[in-house]
Short mmCIF file of C-alpha atoms in Angstrom, two decimals:
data_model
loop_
_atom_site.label_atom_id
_atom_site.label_comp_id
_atom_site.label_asym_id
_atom_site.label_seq_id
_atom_site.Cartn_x
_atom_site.Cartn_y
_atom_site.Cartn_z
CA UNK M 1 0.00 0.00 0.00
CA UNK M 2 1.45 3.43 -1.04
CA UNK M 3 2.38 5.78 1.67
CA UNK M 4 -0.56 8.05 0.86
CA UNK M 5 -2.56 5.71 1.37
CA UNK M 6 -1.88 4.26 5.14
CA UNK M 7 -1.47 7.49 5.87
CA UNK M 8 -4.89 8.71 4.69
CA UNK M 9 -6.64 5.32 6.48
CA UNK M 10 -5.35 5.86 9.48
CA UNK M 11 -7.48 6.44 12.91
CA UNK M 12 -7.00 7.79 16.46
CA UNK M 13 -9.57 7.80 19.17
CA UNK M 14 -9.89 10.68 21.49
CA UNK M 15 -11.41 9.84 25.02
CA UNK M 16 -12.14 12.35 27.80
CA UNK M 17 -13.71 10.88 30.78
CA UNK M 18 -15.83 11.83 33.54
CA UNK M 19 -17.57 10.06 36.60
CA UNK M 20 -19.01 6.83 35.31
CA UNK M 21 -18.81 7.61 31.66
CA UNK M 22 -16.50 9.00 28.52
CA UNK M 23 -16.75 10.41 25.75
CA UNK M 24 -15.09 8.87 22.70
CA UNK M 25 -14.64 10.56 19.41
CA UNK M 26 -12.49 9.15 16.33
CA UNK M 27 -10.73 11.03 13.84
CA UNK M 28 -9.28 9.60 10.48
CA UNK M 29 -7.09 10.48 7.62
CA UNK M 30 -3.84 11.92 7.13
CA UNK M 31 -2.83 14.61 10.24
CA UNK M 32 -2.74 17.34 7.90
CA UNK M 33 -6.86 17.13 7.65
CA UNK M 34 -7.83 14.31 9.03
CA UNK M 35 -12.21 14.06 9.47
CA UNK M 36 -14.64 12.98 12.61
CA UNK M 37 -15.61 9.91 11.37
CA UNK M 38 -17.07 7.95 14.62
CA UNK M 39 -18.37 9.73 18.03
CA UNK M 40 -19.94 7.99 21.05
CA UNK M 41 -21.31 8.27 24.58
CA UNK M 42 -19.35 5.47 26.70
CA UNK M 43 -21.07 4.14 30.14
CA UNK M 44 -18.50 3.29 32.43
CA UNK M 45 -20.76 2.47 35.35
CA UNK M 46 -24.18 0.33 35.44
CA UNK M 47 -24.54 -1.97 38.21
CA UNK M 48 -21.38 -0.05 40.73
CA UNK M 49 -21.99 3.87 41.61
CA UNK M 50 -20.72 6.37 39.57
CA UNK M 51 -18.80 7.56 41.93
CA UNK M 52 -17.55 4.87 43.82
CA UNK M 53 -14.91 6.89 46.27
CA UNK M 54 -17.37 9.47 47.55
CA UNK M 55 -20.13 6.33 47.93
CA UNK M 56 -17.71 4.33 50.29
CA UNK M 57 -16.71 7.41 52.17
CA UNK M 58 -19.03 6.47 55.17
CA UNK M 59 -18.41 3.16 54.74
CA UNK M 60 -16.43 0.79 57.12
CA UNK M 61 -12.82 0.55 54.97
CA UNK M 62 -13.04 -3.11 54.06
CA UNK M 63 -17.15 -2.29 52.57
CA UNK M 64 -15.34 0.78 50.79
CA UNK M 65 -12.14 -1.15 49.58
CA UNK M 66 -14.97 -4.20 48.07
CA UNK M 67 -16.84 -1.60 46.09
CA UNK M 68 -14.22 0.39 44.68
CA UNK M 69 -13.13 -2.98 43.72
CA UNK M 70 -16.19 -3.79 42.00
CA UNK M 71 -16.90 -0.40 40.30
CA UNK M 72 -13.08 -0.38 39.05
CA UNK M 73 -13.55 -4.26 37.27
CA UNK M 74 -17.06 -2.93 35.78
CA UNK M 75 -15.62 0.27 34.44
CA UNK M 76 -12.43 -1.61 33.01
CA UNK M 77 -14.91 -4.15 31.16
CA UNK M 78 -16.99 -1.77 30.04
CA UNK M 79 -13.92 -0.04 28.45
CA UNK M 80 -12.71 -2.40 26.82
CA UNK M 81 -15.52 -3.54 25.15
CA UNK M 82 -16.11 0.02 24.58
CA UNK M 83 -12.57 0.73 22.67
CA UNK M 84 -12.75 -3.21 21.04
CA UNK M 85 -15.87 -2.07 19.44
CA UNK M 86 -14.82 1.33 17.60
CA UNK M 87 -11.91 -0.15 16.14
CA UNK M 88 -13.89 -2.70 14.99
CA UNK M 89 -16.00 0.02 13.36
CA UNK M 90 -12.97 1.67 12.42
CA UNK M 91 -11.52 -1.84 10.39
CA UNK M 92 -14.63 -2.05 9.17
CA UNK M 93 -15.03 1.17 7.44
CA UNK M 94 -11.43 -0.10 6.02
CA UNK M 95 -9.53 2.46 8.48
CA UNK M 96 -6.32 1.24 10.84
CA UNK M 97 -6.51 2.11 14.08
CA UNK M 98 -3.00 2.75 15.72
CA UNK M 99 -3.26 5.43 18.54
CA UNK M 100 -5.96 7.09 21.42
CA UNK M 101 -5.44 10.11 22.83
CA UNK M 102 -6.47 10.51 26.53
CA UNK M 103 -7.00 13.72 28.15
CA UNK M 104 -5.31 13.33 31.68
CA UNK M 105 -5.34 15.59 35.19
CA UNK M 106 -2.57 16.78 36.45
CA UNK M 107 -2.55 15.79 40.20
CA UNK M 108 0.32 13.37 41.98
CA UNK M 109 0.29 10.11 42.34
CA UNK M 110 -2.35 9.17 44.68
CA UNK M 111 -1.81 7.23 48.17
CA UNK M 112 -3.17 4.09 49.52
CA UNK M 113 -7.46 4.04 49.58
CA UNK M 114 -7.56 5.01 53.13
CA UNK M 115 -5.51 7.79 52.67
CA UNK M 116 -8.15 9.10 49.92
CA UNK M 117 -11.09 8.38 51.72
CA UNK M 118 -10.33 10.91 54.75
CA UNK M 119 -9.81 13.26 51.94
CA UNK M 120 -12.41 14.59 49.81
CA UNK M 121 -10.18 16.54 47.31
CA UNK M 122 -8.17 12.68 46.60
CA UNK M 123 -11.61 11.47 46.58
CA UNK M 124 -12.21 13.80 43.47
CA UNK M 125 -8.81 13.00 42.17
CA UNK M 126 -9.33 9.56 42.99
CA UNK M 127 -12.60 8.88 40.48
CA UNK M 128 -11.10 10.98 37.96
CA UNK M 129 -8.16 9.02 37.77
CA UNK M 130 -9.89 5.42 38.25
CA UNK M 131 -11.79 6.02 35.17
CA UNK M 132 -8.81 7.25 33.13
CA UNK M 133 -6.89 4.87 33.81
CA UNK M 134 -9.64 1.94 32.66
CA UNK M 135 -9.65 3.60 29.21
CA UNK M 136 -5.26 3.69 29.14
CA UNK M 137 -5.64 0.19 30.08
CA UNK M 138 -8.70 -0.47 27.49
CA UNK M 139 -6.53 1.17 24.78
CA UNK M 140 -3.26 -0.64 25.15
CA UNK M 141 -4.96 -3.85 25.04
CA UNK M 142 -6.36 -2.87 21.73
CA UNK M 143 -2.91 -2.54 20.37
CA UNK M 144 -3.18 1.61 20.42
CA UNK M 145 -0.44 3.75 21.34
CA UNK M 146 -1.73 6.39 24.17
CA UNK M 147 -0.73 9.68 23.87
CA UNK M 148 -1.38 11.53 27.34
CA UNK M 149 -2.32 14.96 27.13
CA UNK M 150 -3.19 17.23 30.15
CA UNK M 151 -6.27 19.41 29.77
CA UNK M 152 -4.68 22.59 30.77
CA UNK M 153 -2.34 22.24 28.03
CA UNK M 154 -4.20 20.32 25.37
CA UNK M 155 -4.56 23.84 23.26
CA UNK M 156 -0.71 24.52 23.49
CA UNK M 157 0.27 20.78 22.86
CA UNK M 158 -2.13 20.78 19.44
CA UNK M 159 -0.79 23.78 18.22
CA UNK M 160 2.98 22.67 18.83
CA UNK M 161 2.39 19.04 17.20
CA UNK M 162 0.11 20.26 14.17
CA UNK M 163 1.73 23.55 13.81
CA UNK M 164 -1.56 25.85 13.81
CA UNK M 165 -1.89 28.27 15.93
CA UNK M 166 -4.78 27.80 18.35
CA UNK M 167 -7.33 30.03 16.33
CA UNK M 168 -6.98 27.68 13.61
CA UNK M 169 -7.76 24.94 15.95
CA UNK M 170 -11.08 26.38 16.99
CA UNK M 171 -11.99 27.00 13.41
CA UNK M 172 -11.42 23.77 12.78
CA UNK M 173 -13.12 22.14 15.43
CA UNK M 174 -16.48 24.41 14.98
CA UNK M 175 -16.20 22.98 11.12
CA UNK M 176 -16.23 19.42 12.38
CA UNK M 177 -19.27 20.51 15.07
CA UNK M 178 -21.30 21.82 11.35
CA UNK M 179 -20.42 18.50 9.90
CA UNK M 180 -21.41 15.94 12.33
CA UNK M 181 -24.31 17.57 13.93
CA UNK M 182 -25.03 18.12 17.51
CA UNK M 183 -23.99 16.84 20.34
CA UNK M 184 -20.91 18.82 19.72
CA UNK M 185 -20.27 20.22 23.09
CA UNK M 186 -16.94 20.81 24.98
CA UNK M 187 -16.02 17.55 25.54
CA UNK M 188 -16.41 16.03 21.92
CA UNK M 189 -14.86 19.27 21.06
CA UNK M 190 -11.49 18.42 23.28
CA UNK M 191 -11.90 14.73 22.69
CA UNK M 192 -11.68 14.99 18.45
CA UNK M 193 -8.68 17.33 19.63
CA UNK M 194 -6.92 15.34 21.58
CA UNK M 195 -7.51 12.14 19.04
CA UNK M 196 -5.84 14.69 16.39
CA UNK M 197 -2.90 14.64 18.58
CA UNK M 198 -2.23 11.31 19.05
CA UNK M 199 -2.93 11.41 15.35
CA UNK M 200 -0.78 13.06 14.20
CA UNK M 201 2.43 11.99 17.17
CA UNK M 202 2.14 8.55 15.61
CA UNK M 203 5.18 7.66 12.93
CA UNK M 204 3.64 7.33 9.71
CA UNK M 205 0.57 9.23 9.89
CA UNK M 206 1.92 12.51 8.08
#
C-alpha cells in the first residue's frame, strides 16, 4: 500500500472521561486534515456507583475497599468492550486504528485508599483518575499507542504538534461541530482534539 494511502486510512480515538462515563470521538485520515468519522457516549458504570470513592466514604474501609473494587472491574470491562468495538468500526469502514489520545489531570500520584477516603479533594482526584486509567488500560490492550495529554495544556500541545496556531484549531473544530451535527459540546470538542494529537504523534501518519 502506497504511503498516501496508510497514511490517509489511518485512525486515532480521542477519550475524555468523567464520573461513570466517557466520551469517545475518532478522527481519520492523514494529520494534515484528518475528518470525525465515529463519536460515542461510553457508560463506564451500570450496576457499581458512579462515583464509587465518595459512595464508600461512610463506609467501614473493608465495605469501601470491596466496592471500589467492584466499580473499578465494571468500568475496566466496560472499556474495553467500549474501545474493542470502535476499532472494529474503524476496520470495518477499512480504516487502521493505531493510537488514542487521553486527556489526563494533572494531580500526583495518589496514596493508599484510606488515605483518599479521609480526603475529599483525593476522593475527586481519585474517580477521575480510576476512570482514566480503565480507558489507558482499554486502549493498550487494543494494540493503540496512548498519547497523554493534560487538559490545561491540550490547546498549546495541538498547536505545537500540528503547527496551527490555536485560532486555527477552533476553526477547525467548529467545522467538524457543522459537519457531524449536535452533540458537539466541549467535551467532543477536546476529545476529536486530543484524538488529532495522538494522530498526528504517531510515525507514519503525516
Amino acid at each position: 500500500m502506497p504511503a498516501s494511502t496508510r497514511s490517509e486510512s489511518r485512525a486515532a480515538l480521542g477519550l475524555r472521561a468523567h464520573s461513570g462515563w466517557a466520551v469517545l470521538v475518532a478522527v481519520a485520515g492523514p494529520s494534515s486534515s484528518p475528518a470525525v468519522v465515529a463519536r460515542r457516549r461510553v457508560e463506564l458504570s451500570r450496576r457499581t456507583p458512579r462515583q464509587p470513592f465518595h459512595a464508600g466514604e461512610e463506609l467501614p474501609f473493608v465495605e469501601a475497599e470491596a466496592l471500589v473494587r467492584r466499580a473499578t472491574e465494571e468500568a475496566s470491562e466496560l472499556a474495553e468492550r467500549a474501545v474493542r468495538e470502535a476499532v472494529a468500526e474503524l476496520e470495518a469502514a477499512e480504516r487502521t486504528p493505531v493510537a488514542a489520545g487521553l486527556l489526563v489531570a494533572a494531580g500526583r500520584p495518589l496514596p493508599g485508599l484510606r488515605q483518599i477516603l479521609a480526603s475529599h479533594a483525593l476522593i475527586h482526584a481519585a474517580e477521575g483518575e480510576l476512570f482514566r486509567e480503565v480507558l489507558r488500560q482499554a486502549s493498550r490492550r487494543s494494540g493503540l499507542s496512548v498519547a497523554e495529554v493534560r487538559e490545561k495544556e491540550l490547546e498549546e500541545r495541538a498547536a505545537r504538534v500540528l503547527r496551527r496556531p490555536a485560532a486555527e484549531l477552533r476553526q477547525r473544530l467548529a467545522a467538524w461541530g457543522k459537519v457531524v451535527g449536535s452533540p458537539w459540546t466541549q467535551d467532543e470538542k477536546r476529545a476529536a482534539l486530543v484524538a488529532w494529537v495522538a494522530l498526528a504523534s504517531e510515525p507514519g501518519t503525516r
